[in-house]
Coordinates of C-alpha atoms and ligand atoms in Angstrom, one line a residue:
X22 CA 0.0 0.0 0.0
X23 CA 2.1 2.9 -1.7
X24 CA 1.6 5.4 1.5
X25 CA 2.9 8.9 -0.3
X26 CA 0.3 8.5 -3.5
X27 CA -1.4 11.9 -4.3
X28 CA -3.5 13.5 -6.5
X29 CA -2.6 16.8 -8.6
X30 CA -5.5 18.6 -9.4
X31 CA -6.1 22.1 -11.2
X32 CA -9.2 23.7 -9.7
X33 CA -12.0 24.7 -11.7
X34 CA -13.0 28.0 -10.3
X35 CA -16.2 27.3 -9.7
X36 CA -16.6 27.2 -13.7
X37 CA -19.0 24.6 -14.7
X38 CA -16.9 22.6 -17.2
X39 CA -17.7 18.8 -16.7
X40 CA -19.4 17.2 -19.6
X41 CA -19.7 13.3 -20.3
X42 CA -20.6 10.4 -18.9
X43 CA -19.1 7.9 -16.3
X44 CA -20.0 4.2 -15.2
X45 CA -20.4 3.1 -11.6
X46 CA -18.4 -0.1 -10.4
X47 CA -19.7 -2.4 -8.2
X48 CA -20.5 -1.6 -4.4
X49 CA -17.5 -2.3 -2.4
X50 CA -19.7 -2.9 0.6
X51 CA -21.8 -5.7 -1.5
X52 CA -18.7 -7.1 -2.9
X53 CA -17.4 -7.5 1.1
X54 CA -20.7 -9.4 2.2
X55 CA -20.5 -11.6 -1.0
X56 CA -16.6 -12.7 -0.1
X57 CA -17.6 -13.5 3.0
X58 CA -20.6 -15.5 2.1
X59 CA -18.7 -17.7 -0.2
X60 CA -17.5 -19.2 3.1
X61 CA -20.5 -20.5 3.5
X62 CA -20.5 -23.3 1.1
X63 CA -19.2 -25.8 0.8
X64 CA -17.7 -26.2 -2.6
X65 CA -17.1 -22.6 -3.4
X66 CA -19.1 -19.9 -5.1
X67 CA -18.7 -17.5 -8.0
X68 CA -18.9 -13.5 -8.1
X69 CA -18.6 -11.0 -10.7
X70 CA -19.0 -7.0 -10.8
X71 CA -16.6 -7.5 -7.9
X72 CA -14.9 -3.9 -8.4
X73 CA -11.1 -3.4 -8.3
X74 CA -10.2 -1.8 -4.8
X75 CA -7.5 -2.5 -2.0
X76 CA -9.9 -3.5 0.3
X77 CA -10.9 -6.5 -2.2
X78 CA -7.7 -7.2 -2.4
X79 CA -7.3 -7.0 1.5
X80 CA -10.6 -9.6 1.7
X81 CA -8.8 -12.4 -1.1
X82 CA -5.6 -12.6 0.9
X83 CA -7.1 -13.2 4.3
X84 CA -9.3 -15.6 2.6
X85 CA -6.5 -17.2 1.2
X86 CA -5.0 -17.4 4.3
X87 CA -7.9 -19.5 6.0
X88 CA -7.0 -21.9 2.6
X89 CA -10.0 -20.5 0.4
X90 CA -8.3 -21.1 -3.2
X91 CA -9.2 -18.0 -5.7
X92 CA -9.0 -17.7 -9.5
X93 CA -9.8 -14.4 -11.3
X94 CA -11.6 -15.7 -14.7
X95 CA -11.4 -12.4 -15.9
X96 CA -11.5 -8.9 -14.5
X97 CA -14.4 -8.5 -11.9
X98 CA -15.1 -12.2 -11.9
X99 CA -14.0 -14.7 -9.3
X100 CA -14.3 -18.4 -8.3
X101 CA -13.5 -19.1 -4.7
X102 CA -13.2 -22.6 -4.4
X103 CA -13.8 -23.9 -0.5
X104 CA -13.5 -27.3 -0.5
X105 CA -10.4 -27.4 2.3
X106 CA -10.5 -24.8 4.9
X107 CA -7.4 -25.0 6.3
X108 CA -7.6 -22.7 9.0
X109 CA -10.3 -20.3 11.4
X110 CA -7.7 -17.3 12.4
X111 CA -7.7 -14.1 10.0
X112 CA -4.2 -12.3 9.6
X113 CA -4.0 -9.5 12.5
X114 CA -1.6 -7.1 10.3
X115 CA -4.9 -7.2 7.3
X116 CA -7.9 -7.3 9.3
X117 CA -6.8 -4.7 11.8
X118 CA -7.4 -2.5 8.7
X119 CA -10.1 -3.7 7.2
X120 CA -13.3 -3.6 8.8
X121 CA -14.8 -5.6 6.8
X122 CA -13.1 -8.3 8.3
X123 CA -15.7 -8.7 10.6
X124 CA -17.7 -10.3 7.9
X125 CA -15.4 -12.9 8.1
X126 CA -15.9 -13.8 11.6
X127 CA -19.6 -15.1 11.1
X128 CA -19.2 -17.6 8.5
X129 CA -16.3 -19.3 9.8
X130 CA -17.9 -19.8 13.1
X131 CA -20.9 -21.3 11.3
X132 CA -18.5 -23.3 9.1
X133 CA -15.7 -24.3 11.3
X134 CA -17.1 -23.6 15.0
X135 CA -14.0 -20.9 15.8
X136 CA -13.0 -17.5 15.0
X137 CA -10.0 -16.2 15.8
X138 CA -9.3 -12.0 14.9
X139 CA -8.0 -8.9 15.9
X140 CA -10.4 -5.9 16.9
X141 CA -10.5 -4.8 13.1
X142 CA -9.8 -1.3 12.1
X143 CA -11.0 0.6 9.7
X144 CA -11.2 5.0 9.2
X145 CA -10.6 7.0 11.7
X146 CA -14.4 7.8 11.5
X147 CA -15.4 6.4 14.7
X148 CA -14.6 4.1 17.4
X149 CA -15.9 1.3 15.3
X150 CA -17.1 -1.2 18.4
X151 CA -18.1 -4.8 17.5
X152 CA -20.0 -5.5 20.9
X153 CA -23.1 -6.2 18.8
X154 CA -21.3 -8.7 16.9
X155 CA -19.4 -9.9 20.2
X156 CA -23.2 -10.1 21.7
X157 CA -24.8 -12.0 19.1
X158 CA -22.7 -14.5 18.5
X159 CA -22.5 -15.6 21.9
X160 CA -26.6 -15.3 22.0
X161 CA -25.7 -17.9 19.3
X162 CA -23.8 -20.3 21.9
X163 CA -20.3 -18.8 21.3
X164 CA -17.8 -19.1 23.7
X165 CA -15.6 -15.7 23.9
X166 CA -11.6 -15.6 25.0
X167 CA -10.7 -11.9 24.7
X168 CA -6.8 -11.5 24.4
X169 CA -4.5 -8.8 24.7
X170 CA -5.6 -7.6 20.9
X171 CA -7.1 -10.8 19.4
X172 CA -10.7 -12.4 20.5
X173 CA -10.7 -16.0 20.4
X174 CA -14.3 -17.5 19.8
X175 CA -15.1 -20.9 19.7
X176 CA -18.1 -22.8 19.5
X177 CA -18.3 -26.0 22.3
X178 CA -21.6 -27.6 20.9
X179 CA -20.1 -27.3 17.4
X180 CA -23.2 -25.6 15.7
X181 CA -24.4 -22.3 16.0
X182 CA -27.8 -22.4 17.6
X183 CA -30.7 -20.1 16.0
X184 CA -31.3 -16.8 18.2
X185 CA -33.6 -13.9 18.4
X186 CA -30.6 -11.1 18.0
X187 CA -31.8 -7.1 18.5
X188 CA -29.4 -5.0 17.4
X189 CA -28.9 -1.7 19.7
X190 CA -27.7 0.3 17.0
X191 CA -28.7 -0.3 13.2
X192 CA -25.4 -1.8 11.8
X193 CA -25.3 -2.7 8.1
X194 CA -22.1 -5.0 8.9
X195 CA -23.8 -6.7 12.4
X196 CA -26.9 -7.0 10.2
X197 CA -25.2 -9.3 7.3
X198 CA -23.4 -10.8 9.8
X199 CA -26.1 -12.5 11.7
X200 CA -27.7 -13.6 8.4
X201 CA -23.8 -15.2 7.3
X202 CA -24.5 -17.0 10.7
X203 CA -27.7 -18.0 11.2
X204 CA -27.3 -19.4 7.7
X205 CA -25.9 -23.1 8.7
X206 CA -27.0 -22.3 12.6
X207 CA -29.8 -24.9 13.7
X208 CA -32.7 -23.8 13.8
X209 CA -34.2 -20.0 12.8
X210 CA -32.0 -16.8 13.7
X211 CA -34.5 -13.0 14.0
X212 CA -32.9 -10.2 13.7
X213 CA -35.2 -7.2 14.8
X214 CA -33.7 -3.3 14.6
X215 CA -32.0 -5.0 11.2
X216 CA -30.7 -2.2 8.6
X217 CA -32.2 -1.6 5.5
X218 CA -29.2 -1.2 2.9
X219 CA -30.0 -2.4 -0.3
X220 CA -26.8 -4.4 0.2
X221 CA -28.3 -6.0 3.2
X222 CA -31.4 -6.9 1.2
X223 CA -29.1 -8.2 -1.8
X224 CA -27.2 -10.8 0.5
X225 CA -30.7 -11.4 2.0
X226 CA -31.9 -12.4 -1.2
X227 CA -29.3 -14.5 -2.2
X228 CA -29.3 -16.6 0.5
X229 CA -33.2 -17.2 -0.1
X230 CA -31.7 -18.0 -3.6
X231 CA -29.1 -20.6 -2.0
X232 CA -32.3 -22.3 -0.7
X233 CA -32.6 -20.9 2.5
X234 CA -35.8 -19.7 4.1
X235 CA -35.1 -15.9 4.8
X236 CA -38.1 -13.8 6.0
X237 CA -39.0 -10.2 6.1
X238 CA -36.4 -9.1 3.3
X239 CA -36.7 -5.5 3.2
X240 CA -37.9 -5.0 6.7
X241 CA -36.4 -4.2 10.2
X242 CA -37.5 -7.9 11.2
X243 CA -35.2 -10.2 9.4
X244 CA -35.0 -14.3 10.2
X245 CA -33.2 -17.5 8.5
X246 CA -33.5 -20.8 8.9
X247 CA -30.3 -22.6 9.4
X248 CA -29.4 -25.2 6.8
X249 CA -26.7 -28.2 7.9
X250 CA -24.6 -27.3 4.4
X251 CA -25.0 -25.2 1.2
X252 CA -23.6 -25.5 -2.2
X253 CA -22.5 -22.6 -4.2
X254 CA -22.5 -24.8 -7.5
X255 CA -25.1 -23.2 -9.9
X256 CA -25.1 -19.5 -8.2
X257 CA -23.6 -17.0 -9.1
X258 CA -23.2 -13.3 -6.3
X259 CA -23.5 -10.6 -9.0
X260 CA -22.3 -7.3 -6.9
X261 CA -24.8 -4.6 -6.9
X262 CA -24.0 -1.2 -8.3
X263 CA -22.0 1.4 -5.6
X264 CA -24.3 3.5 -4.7
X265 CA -21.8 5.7 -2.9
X266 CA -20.0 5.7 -6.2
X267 CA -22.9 7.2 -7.8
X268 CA -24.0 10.0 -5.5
X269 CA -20.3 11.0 -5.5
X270 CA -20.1 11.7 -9.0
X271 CA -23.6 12.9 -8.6
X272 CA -22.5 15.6 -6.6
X273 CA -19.3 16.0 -8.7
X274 CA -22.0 16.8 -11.4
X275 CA -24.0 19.3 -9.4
X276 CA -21.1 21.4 -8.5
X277 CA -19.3 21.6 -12.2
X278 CA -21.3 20.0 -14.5
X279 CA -22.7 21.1 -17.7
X280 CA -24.2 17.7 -18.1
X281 CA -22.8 14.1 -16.6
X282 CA -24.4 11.2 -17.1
X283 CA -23.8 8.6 -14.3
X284 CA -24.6 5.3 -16.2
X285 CA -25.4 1.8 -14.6
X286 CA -27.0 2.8 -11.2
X287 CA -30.2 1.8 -9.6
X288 CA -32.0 4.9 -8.8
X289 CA -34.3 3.5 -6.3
X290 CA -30.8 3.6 -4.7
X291 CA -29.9 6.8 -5.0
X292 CA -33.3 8.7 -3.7
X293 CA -32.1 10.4 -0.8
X294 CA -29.0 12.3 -2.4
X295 CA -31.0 12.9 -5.6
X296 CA -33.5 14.6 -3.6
X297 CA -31.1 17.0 -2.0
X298 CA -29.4 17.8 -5.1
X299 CA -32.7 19.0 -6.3
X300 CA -33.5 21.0 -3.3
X301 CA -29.6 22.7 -3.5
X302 CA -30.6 24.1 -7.3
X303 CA -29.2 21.4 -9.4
X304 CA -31.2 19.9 -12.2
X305 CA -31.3 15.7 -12.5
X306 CA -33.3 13.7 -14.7
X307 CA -33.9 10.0 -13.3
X308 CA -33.8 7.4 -16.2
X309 CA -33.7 3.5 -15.9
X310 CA -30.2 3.2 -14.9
X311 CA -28.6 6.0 -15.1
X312 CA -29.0 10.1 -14.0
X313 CA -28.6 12.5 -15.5
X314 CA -27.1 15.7 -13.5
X315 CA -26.8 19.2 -14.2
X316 CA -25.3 22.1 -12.5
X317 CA -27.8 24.9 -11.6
X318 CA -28.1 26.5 -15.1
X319 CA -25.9 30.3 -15.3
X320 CA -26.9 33.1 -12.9
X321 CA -28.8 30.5 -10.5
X322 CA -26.8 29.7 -7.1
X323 CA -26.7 26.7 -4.8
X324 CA -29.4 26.8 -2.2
X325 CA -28.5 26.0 1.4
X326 CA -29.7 22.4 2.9
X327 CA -30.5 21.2 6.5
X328 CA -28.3 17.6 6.0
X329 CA -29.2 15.0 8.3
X330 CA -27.3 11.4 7.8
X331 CA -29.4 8.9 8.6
X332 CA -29.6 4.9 8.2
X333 CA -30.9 4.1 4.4
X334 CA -33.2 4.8 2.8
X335 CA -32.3 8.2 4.8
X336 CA -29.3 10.7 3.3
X337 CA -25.6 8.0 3.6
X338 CA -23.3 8.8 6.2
X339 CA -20.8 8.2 2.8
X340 CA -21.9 10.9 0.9
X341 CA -22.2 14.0 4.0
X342 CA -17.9 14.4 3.3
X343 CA -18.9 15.3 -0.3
X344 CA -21.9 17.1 0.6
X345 CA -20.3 19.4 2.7
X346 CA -18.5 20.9 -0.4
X347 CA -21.3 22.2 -2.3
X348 CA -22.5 23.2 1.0
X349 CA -19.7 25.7 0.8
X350 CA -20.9 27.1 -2.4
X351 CA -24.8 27.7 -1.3
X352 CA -26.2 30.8 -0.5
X353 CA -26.8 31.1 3.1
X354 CA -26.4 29.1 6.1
X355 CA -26.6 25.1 5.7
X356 CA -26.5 22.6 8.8
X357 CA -24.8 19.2 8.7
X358 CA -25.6 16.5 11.7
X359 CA -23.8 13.6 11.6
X360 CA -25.7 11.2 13.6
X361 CA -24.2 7.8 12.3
X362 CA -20.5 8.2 13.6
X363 CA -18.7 10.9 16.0
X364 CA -15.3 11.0 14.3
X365 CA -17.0 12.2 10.6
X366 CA -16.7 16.2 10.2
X367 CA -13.0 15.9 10.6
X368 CA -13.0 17.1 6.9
X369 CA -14.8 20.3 8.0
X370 CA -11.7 22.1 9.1
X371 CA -9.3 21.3 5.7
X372 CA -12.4 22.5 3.7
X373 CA -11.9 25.8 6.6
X374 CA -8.2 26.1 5.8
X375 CA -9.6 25.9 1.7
X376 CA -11.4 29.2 2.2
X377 CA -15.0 27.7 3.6
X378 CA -16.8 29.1 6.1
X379 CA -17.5 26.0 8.9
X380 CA -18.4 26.3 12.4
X381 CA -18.2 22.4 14.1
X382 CA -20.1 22.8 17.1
X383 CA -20.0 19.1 18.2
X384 CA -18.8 15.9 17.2
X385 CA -22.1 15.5 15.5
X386 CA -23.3 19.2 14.9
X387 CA -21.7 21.9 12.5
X388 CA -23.1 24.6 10.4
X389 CA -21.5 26.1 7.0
X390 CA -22.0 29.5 5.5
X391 CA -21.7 30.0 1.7
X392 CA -21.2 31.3 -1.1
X393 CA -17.2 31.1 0.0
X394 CA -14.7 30.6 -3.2
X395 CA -12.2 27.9 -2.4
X396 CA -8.4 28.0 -3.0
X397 CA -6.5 24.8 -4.1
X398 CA -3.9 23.8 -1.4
X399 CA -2.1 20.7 0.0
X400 CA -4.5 18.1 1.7
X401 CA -4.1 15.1 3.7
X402 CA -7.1 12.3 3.4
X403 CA -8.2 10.8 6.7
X404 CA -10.2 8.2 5.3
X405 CA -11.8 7.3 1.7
X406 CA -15.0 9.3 2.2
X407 CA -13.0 12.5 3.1
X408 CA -10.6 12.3 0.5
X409 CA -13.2 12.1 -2.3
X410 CA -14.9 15.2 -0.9
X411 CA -11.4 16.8 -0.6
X412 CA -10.8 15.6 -4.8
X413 CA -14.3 17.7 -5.2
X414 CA -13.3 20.6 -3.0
X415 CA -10.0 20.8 -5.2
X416 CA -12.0 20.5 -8.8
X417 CA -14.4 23.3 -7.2
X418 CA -11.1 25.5 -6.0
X419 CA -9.4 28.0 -7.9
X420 CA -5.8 27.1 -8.5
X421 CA -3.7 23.8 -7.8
X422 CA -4.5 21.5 -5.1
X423 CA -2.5 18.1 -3.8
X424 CA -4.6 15.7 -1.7
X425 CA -2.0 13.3 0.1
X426 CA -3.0 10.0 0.9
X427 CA -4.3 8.4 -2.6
X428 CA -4.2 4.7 -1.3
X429 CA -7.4 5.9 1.6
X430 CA -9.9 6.9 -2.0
X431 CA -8.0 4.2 -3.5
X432 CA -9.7 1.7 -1.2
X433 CA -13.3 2.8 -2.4
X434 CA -12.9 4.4 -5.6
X435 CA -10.9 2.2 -8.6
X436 CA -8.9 4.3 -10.7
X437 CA -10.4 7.6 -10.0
X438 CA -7.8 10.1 -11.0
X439 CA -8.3 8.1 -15.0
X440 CA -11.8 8.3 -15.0
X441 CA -12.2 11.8 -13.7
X442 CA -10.1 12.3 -16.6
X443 CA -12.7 11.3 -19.1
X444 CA -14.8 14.2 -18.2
X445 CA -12.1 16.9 -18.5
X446 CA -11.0 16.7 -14.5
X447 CA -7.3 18.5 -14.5
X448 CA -6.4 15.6 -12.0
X449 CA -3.1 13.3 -12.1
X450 CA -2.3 10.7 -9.5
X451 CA 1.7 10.6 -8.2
Ligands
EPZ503 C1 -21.2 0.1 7.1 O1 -20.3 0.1 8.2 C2 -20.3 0.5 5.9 N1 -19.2 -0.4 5.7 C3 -19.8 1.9 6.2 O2 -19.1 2.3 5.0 C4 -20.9 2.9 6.4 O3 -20.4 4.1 6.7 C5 -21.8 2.4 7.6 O4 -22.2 1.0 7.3 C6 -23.0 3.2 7.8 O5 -23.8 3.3 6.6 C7 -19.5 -1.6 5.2 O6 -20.6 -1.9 4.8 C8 -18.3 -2.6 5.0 P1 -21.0 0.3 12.0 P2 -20.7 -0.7 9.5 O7 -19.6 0.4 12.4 O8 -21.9 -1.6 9.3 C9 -22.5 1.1 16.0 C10 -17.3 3.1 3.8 O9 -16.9 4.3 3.7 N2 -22.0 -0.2 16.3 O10 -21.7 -1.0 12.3 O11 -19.5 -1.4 10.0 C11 -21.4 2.0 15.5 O12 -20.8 2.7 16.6 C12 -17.6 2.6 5.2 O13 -17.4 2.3 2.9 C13 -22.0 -0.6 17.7 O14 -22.4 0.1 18.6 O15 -21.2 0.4 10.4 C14 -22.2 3.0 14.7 O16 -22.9 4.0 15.5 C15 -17.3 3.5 6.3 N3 -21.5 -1.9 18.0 C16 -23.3 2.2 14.1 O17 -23.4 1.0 14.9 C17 -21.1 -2.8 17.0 O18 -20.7 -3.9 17.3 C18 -23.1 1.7 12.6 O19 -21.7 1.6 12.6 C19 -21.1 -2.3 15.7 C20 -21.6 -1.1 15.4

């Protein structure tokens, strides 16, 4: 993981000079569910859409090191064979990084009875607790040895039991979790308080397409039915479009677009931030599977917006980083409350030292004043979410900009500095 990469970007202006059109990849946190879930059978299972990101990368080699074998067809497409699983303990040095590691932990206890792991890491967004996870797995008659930075969970009767799990906060990751395990647990597994992502609901539904029973798809009130094996043979996990992706270049679009087309997205996806882009003065036109997005046509400014992240279909923690920027350009005063995490308006104060106009009031609360022009400068990305919002800040800017720390947007946007490019971005990568 190159550390010093960094992106060299000539600002804009504010001039609205964006015009194309740009594909989404698949969702990096579908693609993490799916890898996980292949664990689950088995023979092995096949994926495609699976985008090309660090943290994929990250998931394959502690996969590999449990002994799930891998080929890579072709690009996006994988075969995990899972015949042999040689081993229940993920590599500290990977999964401390990778939050998505907890995934990991689910399936192998339904699989192999243990789980051995390090408290996994992650952004700096938040404290990132897994005592949900820690909870419901022991509601699920796991037996918990916490170390000095590794849990060791085993379980004694061999099989994960079926439990009624509610879930104090709405995680997406605790969520697909519980469904990874209750899928070979004996007996049925509820999950009440469950969240609502569409990637939830996709690995939902494909476990009702493995054969199991899964209730309440779509609904706070989730349950499986344990089976005593799976076979992957004749499925196929086809990654659902990034939805983060697409609101990203969505709001790239509003803020210096005179027309981008964001091509192979589900809109029903996408409501929330298309519905605020319409409210801050930018035009969009919903097709099938793509949008269309226009910045607010000459002479018309950015109108301020109340943000409020919320669980989906609410307005993604994800996108509020990126957000924030055309918050800078709006006329009046905008208010941002972060209620997911209490590490996530850390980007407030670069976009400060970029000429906006930010008050952060608490580790949830801040307000921002526009119309403020922004001046390009050096930047340092605290996480993958921030550092996009920071590439936007720096197209939006007048003058150069570097944003330090590539590999952070590297881990949830593939090869963003060429495809920028395609729409007439000034932006290299170093
Ligand atoms: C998923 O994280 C996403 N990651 C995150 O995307 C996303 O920001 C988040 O959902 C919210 O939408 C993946 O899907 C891999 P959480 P997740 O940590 O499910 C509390 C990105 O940029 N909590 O569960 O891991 C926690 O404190 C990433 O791609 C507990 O209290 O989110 C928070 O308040 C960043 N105990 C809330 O739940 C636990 O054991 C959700 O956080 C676990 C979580």
């Amino acid at each position: 993981m190159e550390e010093d990469g960094k992106f060299l970007i000539q600002g804009f202006g504010g001039r609205r000079i964006i015009d194309g059109e740009i594909r989404v990849n698949g969702a990096k946190n579908d693609a993490l569910p799916g890898l996980a879930a292949a664990l689950l059978f088995r023979d092995g299972l096949r994926l495609s859409n699976v985008p090309a990101l660090k943290d994929i990368d990250g998931m394959l080699e502690l996969l590999s090191g449990l002994g799930v074998g891998w080929s890579r067809a072709k690009p996006r497409e994988y075969q995990l064979v899972t015949t042999k699983l040689s081993a229940a303990k993920l590599k500290p040095e990977i999964a401390k990084r990778l939050r998505g590691s907890m995934l990991l932990t689910a399936p192998l206890l339904a699989r192999l009875g243990e789980a051995t792991f390090p408290h996994p890491g992650g952004c700096v967004i938040g404290a990132r607790p897994i005592d949900i996870f820690l909870e419901g797995f022991q509601a699920m008659g796991v037996k918990l040895h916490k170390g000095e930075k590794i849990y060791r969970l085993r379980v004694p009767s061999g099989r994960l039991r079926g439990a009624r799990i509610f879930l104090k906060n709405v995680s997406v990751t605790a969520t697909e979790a519980f469904l990874l395990a209750g899928a070979l647990a004996h007996g049925e597994t509820v999950i009440e308080n469950a969240a609502l992502e569409p990637e939830v609901t996709h690995l939902a539904q494909f476990l009702r397409r493995a054969g199991l029973r899964v209730r309440g798809i779509g609904t706070t009130r989730l349950s499986v039915v344990g089976a005593k094996s799976l076979s992957g043979l004749d499925l196929n996990y086809r990654v659902i479009p990034d939805r983060i992706e697409t609101g990203s270049f969505l709001i790239l679009g509003a803020l210096a677009a005179k027309r981008l087309v964001v091509r192979g997205v589900v809109p029903e996806h996408n409501r929330a931030v298309v519905e605020m882009l319409r409210r801050a003065g930018a035009r969009l036109e919903v097709g099938r599977d793509s949008i269309v997005v226009q910045a607010p046509s000459a002479g018309q400014s950015y109108l301020p917006l109340e943000v409020k992240t919320h669980e989906f279909p609410g307005f993604p923690t994800d996108l509020q980083a990126p957000l924030t920027v055309l918050l800078t350009q709006a006329v009046g005063e905008s208010t941002v409350f972060e209620t997911i995490f209490e590490g996530r308006l850390l980007h407030l104060h670069t976009l400060r030292e970029m000429g906006a106009n930010v008050v952060v009031h608490d580790p949830h609360r801040a307000t921002v004043v526009g119309p403020t022009p922004l001046r390009g400068r050096h930047v340092y990305s605290p996480d993958l979410r921030a550092g996009l919002a920071y590439i936007l800040a720096a197209v939006v800017a007048e003058g150069e900009s570097v944003v330090h720390n590539a590999h952070y947007v590297e881990r949830g946007y593939e090869r963003v500095a060429e495809r920028l490019q395609t729409l007439g971005v000034k932006i290299v990568k170093e």
